[in-house]
XYZ file of C-alpha atoms in Angstrom:
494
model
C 180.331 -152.113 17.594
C 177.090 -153.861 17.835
C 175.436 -150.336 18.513
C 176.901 -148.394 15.776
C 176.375 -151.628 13.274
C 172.421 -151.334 14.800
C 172.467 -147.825 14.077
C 173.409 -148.101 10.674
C 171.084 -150.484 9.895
C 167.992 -148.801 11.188
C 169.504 -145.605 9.209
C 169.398 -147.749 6.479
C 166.236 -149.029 6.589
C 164.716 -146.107 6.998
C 166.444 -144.910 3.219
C 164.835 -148.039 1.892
C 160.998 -146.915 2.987
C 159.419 -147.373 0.082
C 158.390 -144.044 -2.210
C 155.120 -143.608 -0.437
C 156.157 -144.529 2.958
C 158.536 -141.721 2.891
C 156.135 -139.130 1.380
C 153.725 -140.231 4.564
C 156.770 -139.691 7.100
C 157.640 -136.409 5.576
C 153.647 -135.691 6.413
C 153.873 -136.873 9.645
C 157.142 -134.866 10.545
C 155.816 -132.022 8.930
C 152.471 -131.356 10.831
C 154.427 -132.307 13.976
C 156.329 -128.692 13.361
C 154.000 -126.272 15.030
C 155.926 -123.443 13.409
C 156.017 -124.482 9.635
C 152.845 -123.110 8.568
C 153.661 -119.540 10.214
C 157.687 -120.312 9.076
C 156.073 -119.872 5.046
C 154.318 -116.933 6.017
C 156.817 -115.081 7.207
C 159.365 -115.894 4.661
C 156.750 -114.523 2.247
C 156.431 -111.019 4.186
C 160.266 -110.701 4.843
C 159.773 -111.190 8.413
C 161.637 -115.124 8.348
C 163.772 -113.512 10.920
C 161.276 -113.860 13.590
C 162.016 -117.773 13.905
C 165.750 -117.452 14.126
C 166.696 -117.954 16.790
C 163.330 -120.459 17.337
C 162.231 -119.399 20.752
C 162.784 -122.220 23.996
C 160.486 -124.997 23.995
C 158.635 -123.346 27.292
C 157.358 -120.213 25.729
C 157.054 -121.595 21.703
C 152.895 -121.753 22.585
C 152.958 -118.461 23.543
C 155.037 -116.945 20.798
C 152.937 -119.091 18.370
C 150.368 -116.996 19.459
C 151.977 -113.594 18.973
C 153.371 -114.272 15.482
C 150.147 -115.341 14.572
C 148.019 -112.599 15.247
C 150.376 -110.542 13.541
C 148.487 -109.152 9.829
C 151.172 -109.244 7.812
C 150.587 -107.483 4.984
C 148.533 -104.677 6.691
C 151.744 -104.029 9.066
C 154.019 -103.860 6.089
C 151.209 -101.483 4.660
C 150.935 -99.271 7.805
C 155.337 -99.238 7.580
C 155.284 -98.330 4.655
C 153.043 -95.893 4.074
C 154.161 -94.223 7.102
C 157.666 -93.763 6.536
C 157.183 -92.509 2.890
C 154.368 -89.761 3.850
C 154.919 -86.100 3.375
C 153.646 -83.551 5.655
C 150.278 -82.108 4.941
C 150.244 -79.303 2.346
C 149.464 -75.885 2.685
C 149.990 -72.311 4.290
C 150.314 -72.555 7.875
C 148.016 -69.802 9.261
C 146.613 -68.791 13.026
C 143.690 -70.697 14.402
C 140.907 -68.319 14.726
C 138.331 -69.795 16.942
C 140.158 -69.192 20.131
C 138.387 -67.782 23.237
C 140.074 -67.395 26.552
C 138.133 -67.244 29.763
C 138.471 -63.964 30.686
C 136.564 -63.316 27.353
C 133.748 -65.170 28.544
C 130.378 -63.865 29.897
C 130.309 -62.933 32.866
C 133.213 -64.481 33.643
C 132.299 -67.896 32.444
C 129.579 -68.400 34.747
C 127.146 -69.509 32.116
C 129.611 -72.038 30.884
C 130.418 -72.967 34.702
C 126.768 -73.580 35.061
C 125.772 -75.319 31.651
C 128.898 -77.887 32.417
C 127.509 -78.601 35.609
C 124.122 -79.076 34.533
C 125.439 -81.860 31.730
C 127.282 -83.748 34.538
C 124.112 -83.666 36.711
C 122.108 -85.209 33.943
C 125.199 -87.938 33.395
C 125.965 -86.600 29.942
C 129.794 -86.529 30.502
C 132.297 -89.393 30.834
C 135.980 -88.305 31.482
C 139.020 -90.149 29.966
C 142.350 -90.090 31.524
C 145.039 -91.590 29.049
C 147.223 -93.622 31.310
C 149.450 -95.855 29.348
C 152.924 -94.801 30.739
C 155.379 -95.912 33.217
C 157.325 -93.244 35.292
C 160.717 -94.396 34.682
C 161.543 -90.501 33.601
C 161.152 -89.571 37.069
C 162.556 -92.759 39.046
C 159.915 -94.895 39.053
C 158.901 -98.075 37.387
C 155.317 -97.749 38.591
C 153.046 -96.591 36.400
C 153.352 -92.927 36.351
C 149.700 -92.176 37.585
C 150.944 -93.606 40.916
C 153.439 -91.277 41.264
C 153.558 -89.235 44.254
C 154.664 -85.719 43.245
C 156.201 -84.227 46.882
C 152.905 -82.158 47.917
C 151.845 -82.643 51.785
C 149.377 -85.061 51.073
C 151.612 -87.034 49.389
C 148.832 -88.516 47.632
C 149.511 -90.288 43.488
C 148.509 -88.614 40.301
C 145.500 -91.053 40.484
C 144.401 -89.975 43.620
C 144.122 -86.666 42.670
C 142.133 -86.941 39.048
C 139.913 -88.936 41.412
C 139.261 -86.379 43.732
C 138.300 -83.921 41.048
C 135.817 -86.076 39.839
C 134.467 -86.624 43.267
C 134.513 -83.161 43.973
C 132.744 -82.059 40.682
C 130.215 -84.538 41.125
C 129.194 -82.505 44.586
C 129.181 -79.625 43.183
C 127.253 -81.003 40.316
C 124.705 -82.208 42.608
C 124.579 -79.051 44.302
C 123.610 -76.811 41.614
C 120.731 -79.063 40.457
C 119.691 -80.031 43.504
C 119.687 -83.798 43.514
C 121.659 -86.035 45.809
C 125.278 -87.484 45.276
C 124.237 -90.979 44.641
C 122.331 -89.849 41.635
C 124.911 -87.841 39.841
C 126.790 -90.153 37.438
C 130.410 -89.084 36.084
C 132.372 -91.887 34.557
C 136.152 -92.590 34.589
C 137.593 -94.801 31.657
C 140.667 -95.154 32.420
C 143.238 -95.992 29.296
C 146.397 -97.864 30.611
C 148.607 -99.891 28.729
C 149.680 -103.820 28.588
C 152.642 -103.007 30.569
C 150.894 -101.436 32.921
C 147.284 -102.539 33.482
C 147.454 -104.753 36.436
C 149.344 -102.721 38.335
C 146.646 -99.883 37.998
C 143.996 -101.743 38.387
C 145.830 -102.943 41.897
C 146.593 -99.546 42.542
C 143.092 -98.508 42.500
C 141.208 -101.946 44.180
C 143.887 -101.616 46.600
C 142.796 -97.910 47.806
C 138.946 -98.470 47.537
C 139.154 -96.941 44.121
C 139.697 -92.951 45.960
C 136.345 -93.128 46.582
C 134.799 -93.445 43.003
C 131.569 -95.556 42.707
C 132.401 -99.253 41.045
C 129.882 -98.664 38.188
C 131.386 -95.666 37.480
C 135.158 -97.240 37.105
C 136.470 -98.235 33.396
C 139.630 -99.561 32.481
C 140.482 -100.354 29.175
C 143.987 -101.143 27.238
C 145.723 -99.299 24.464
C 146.324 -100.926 21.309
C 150.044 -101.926 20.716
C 151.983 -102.314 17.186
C 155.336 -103.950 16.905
C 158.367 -102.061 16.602
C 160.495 -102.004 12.988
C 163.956 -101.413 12.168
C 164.662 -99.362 8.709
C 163.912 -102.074 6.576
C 160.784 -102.673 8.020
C 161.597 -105.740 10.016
C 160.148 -106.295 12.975
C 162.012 -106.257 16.409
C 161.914 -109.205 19.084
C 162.712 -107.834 22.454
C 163.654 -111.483 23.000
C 163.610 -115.541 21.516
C 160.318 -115.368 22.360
C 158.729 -111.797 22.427
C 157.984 -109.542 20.236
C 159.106 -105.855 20.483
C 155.710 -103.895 20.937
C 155.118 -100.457 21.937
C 151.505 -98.378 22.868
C 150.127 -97.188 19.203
C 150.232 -93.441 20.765
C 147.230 -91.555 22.050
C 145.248 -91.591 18.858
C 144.975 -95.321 19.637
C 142.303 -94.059 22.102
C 139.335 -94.180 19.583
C 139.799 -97.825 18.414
C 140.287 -99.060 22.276
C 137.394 -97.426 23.645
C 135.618 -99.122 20.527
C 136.375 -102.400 21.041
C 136.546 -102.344 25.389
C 132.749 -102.111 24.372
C 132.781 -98.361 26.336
C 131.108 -95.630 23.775
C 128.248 -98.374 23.298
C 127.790 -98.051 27.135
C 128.146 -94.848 27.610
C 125.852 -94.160 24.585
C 123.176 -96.553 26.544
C 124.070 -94.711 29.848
C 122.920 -91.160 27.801
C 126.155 -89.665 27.555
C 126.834 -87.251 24.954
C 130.318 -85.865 25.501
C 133.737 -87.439 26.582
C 136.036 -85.040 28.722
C 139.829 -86.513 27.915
C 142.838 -85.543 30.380
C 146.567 -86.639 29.424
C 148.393 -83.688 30.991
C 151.982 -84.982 30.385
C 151.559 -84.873 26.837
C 154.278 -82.598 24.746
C 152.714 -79.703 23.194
C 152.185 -78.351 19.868
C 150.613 -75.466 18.514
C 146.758 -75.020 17.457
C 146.874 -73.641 13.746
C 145.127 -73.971 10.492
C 147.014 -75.732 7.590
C 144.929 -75.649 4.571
C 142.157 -74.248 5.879
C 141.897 -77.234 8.435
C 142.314 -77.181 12.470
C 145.813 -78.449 13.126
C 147.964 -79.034 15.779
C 151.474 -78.659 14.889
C 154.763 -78.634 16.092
C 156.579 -75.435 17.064
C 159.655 -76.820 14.571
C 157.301 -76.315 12.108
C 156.608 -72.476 12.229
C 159.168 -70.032 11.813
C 160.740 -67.279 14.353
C 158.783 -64.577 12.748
C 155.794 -66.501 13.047
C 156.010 -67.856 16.667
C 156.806 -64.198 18.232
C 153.705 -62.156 15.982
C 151.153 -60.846 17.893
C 147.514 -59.072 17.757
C 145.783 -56.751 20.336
C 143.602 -59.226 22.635
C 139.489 -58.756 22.741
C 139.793 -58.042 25.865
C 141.715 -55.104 25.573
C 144.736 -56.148 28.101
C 147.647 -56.139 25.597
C 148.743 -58.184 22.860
C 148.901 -61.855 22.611
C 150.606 -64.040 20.786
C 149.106 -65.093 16.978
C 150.149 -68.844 17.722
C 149.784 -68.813 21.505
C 147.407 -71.642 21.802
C 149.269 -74.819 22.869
C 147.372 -77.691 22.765
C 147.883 -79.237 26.551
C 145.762 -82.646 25.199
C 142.576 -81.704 27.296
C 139.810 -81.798 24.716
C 136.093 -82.437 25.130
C 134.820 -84.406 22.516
C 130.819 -85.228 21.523
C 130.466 -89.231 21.629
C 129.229 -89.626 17.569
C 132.569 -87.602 16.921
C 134.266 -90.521 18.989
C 132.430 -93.123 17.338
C 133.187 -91.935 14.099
C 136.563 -92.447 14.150
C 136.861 -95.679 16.148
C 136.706 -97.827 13.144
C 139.049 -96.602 11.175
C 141.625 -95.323 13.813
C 144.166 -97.120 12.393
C 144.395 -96.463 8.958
C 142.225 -98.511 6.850
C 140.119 -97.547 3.842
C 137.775 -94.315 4.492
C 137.418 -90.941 5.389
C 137.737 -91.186 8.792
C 141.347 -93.052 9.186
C 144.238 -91.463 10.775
C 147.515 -91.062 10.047
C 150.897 -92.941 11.170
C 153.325 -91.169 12.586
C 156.890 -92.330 12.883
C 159.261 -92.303 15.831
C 162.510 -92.900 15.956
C 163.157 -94.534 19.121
C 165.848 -96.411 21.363
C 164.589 -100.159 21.797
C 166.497 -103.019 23.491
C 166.207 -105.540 20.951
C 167.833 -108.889 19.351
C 170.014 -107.855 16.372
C 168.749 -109.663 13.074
C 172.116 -108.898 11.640
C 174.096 -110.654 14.037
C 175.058 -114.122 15.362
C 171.961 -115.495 13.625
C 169.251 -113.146 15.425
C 170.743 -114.422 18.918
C 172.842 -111.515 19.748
C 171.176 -108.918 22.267
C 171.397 -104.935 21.208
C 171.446 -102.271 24.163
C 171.475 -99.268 21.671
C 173.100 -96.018 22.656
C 171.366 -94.642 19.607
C 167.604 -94.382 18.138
C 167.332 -98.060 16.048
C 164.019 -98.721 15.963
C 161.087 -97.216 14.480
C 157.351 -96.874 15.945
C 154.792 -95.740 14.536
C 151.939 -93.623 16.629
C 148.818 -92.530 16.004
C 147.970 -88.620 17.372
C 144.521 -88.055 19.341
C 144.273 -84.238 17.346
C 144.800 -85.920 13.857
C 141.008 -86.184 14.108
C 140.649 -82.433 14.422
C 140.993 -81.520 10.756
C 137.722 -84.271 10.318
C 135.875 -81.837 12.733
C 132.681 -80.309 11.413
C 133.297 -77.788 14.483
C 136.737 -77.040 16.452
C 136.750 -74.255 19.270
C 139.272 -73.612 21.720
C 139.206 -72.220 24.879
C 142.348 -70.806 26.504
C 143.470 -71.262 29.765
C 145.677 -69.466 32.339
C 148.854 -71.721 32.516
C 149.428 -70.934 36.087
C 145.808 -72.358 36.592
C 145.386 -75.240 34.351
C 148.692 -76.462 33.481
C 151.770 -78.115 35.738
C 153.349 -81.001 33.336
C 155.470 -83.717 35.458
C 157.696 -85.450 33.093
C 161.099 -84.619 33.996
C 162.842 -85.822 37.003
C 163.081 -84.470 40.819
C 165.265 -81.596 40.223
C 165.217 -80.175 36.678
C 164.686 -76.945 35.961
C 161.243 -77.387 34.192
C 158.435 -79.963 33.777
C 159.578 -81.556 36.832
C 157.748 -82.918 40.382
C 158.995 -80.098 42.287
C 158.023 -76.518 39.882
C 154.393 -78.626 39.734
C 154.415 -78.781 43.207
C 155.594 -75.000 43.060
C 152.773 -74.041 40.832
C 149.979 -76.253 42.659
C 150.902 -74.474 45.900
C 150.997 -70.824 44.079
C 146.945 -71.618 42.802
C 146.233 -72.804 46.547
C 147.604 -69.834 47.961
C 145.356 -67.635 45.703
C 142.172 -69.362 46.497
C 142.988 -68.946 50.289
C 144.157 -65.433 49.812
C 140.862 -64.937 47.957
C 138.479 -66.521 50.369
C 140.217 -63.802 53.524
C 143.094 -66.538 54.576
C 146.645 -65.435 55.131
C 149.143 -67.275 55.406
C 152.691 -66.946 57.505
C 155.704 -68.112 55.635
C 156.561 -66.109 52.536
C 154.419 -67.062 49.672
C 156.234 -69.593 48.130
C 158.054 -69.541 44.227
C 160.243 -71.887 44.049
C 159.731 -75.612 45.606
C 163.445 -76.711 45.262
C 163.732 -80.720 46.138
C 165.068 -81.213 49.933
C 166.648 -83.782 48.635
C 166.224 -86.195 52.244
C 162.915 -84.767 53.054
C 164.192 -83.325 56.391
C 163.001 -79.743 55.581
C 159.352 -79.699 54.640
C 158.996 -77.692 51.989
C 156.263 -74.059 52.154
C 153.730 -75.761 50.082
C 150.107 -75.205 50.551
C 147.365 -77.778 49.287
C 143.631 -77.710 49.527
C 141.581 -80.909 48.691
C 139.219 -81.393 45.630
C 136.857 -83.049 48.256
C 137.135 -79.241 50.315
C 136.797 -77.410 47.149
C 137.305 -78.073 43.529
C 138.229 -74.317 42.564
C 137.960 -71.351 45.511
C 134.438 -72.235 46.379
C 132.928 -72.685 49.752
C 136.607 -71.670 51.525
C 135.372 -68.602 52.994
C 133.971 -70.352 56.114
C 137.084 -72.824 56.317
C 139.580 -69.805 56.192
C 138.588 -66.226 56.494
C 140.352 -64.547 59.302
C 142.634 -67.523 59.727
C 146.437 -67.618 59.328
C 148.183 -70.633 58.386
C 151.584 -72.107 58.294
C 153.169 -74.116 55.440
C 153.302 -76.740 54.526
C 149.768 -76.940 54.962
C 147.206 -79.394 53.768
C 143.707 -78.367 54.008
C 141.324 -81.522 53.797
């Protein structure tokens, strides 16, 4: 009794503070509320749904941090704007300024030498966008360390690596210096999710080879995730639902990593960017401007037209050129877009674009933002910026096109499927290696193979034959490895 009679007494006293007493402890309580300040702001933007549930006492800090750095008002710009935008207007016509190789000179042997001569000099950085995992195909590495089936069995890493090495040889080759002097940059874009690990990945392999100063890693810019009204998604009490801001993001983060002021210093003047497990679209003009666009977008009659190739070997087709997100950009054309990547005020900003996507999130709707959704069903929205929504900006756009069978082997379905998957890149890797050998007076004695079909337990090697970058980047130099020689598969010639 004494207790509750204390109890009541200091509950009591505390209702007879006087006036100004009570306006101080209302201060006092109110400062002591890290969240009250960011609590207003969010109420204001719609977004009051962020602090219910409040996140645990061991991670409010952190979460403090994240709501905070969170522009408001620019993000509710950027939704907006994105999910109300029309497609661009205009006739959808055929890109003209196509070339394909066979249509070069000579073969292309004037290109072939001009490119090496700009590596040579260190004019030429290359950029591998690197951002995703490889869950698609099994694996919750990131996908660059994903080992494909060849008989190597060496990552996706490994083997941009090795490319570079090797075309820094034969760089240094045709102009006659040594290796050592022949500079060829890798930035490497990977994502928050995934940037330690890849970083490991490489440290942990002596980086395949490539010269520490030559080594870049930088991290993609990430936006949160919305649901249709525009509120933002919390993956949990205390995180945020973010997502990579798409490839386009590229520009910014290579802005503010610091990297196209050091590779201006370091005299480059070009940028050589790789994401080959990028969807494709179609090169076209819309409006008189270079676009990429989506085959959804152009009708039947459209995508089967043809004209009579220059070259005089048939027809091809009028919207043949599918953009495989290879692109060689100059470094002002970089810079010039880096600021305003992500839609601000000015020429030079980029477009949104909204996806429709299946997040894991905490339902706002339900049990008071506590209640954890598992959707079976796109319920979130993210919006993405495009690397080729700078093309229309361009004051020139050429293409070249490229022999699929030589130049393109996408891996981003799993083991097994009929297309886009581990084993037809492995198929179609092994096909180009058996050319070059063929070529340079090698046989070899299984059946040439067509088909790699997945041995499921890896007790049948499968007939696949693989030559090394660091042996020869593209047919060269294999005569006096393989002429007169037959060889069995698999086969790995290093």
């Amino acid at each position: 009794g004494c207790s509750h009679n204390t109890t009541q007494n200091q509950v009591g006293a505390t209702r007879r503070l006087r006036p100004s007493t009570r306006r101080l402890r209302r201060t006092v309580m109110a400062s002591a509320d890290p969240f009250s300040a960011v609590r207003a702001r969010l109420a204001e933007h719609g977004q009051a749904h962020l602090l219910s549930p409040p996140p645990p006492a061991a991670a409010a800090e952190d979460y403090l941090r994240q709501l905070r750095g969170l522009d408001l008002p620019r993000l509710r710009r950027m939704f907006e704007s994105s999910t109300s935008a029309q497609p661009p207007a205009g006739d959808i016509t055929p890109f003209e300024d196509i070339t394909c190789v066979e249509e070069l000179p000579a073969g292309g042997a004037e290109a072939h030498s001009e490119g090496l001569r700009l590596i040579a000099e260190g004019k030429v950085a290359a950029l591998l966008l690197a951002g995703g995992s490889g869950t698609r195909l099994g694996s919750a590495a990131p996908k660059g360390c994903y080992d494909i089936g060849m008989p190597s069995h060496k990552s996706l890493f490994q083997y941009h690596a090795e490319r570079l090495l090797g075309a820094r040889r034969l760089a240094a080759q045709h102009s006659g210096r040594r290796l050592e002097e022949v500079h060829l940059p890798l930035l490497v874009m990977t994502s928050e999710a995934n940037d330690g690990e890849t970083r490991a990945f490489f440290a942990e392999r002596d980086r395949f080879g490539l010269p520490p100063d030559q080594l870049h890693f930088f991290t993609q810019g990430m936006l949160p995730a919305f649901d249709e009204r525009g509120r933002i998604l919390r993956s949990s009490a205390s995180q945020l639902a973010l997502s990579p801001n798409g490839n386009g993001g590229v520009y910014l983060s290579l802005q503010e990593a610091g990297l196209l002021e050091e590779m201006s210093r370091r005299g480059v003047t070009s940028v050589f960017q790789a994401d080959p497990h990028e969807k494709v679209g179609v090169l076209a003009s819309l409006g008189g401007k270079p676009h990429v666009v989506e085959y959804s977008e152009i009708s039947t009659e459209m995508a089967e037209a043809t004209r009579e190739a220059l070259s005089g070997s048939g027809t091809r087709l009028l919207y043949g050129a599918a953009h495989i997100c290879v692109n060689w950009f100059s470094l002002p054309f970089l810079r010039a877009f880096a600021a305003g990547a992500l839609g601000e005020e000015g020429s030079a900003s980029l477009p949104l674009h909204v996806a429709r996507k299946k997040v894991p999130c905490l339902d706002p709707d339900k049990g008071g933002g506590s209640v954890p959704l598992q959707p079976s069903e796109p319920n979130a929205i993210k919006l993405e910026l495009f690397i080729f929504d700078t093309f229309p900006h361009a004051a020139k756009l050429v293409a070249l096109q490229v022999p699929r069978e030589h130049e393109f082997a996408p891996v981003k379905n799993a083991p097994g499927a009929a297309s886009d998957s581990p084993d037809t890149a492995c198929a179609a890797f092994s096909r180009l290696c058996v050319d070059r050998l063929v070529a340079a007076g090698g046989t070899v004695k299984a059946p040439r193979p067509c088909v790699a079909a997945n041995s499921g337990n890896g007790s049948r090697p499968r007939p696949l034959l693989e030559i090394s970058p660091l042996v020869s980047y593209a047919g060269e130099g294999l005569e006096e490895r393989v002429a007169g020689r037959e060889f069995e598969l698999p086969q790995h010639l290093c």
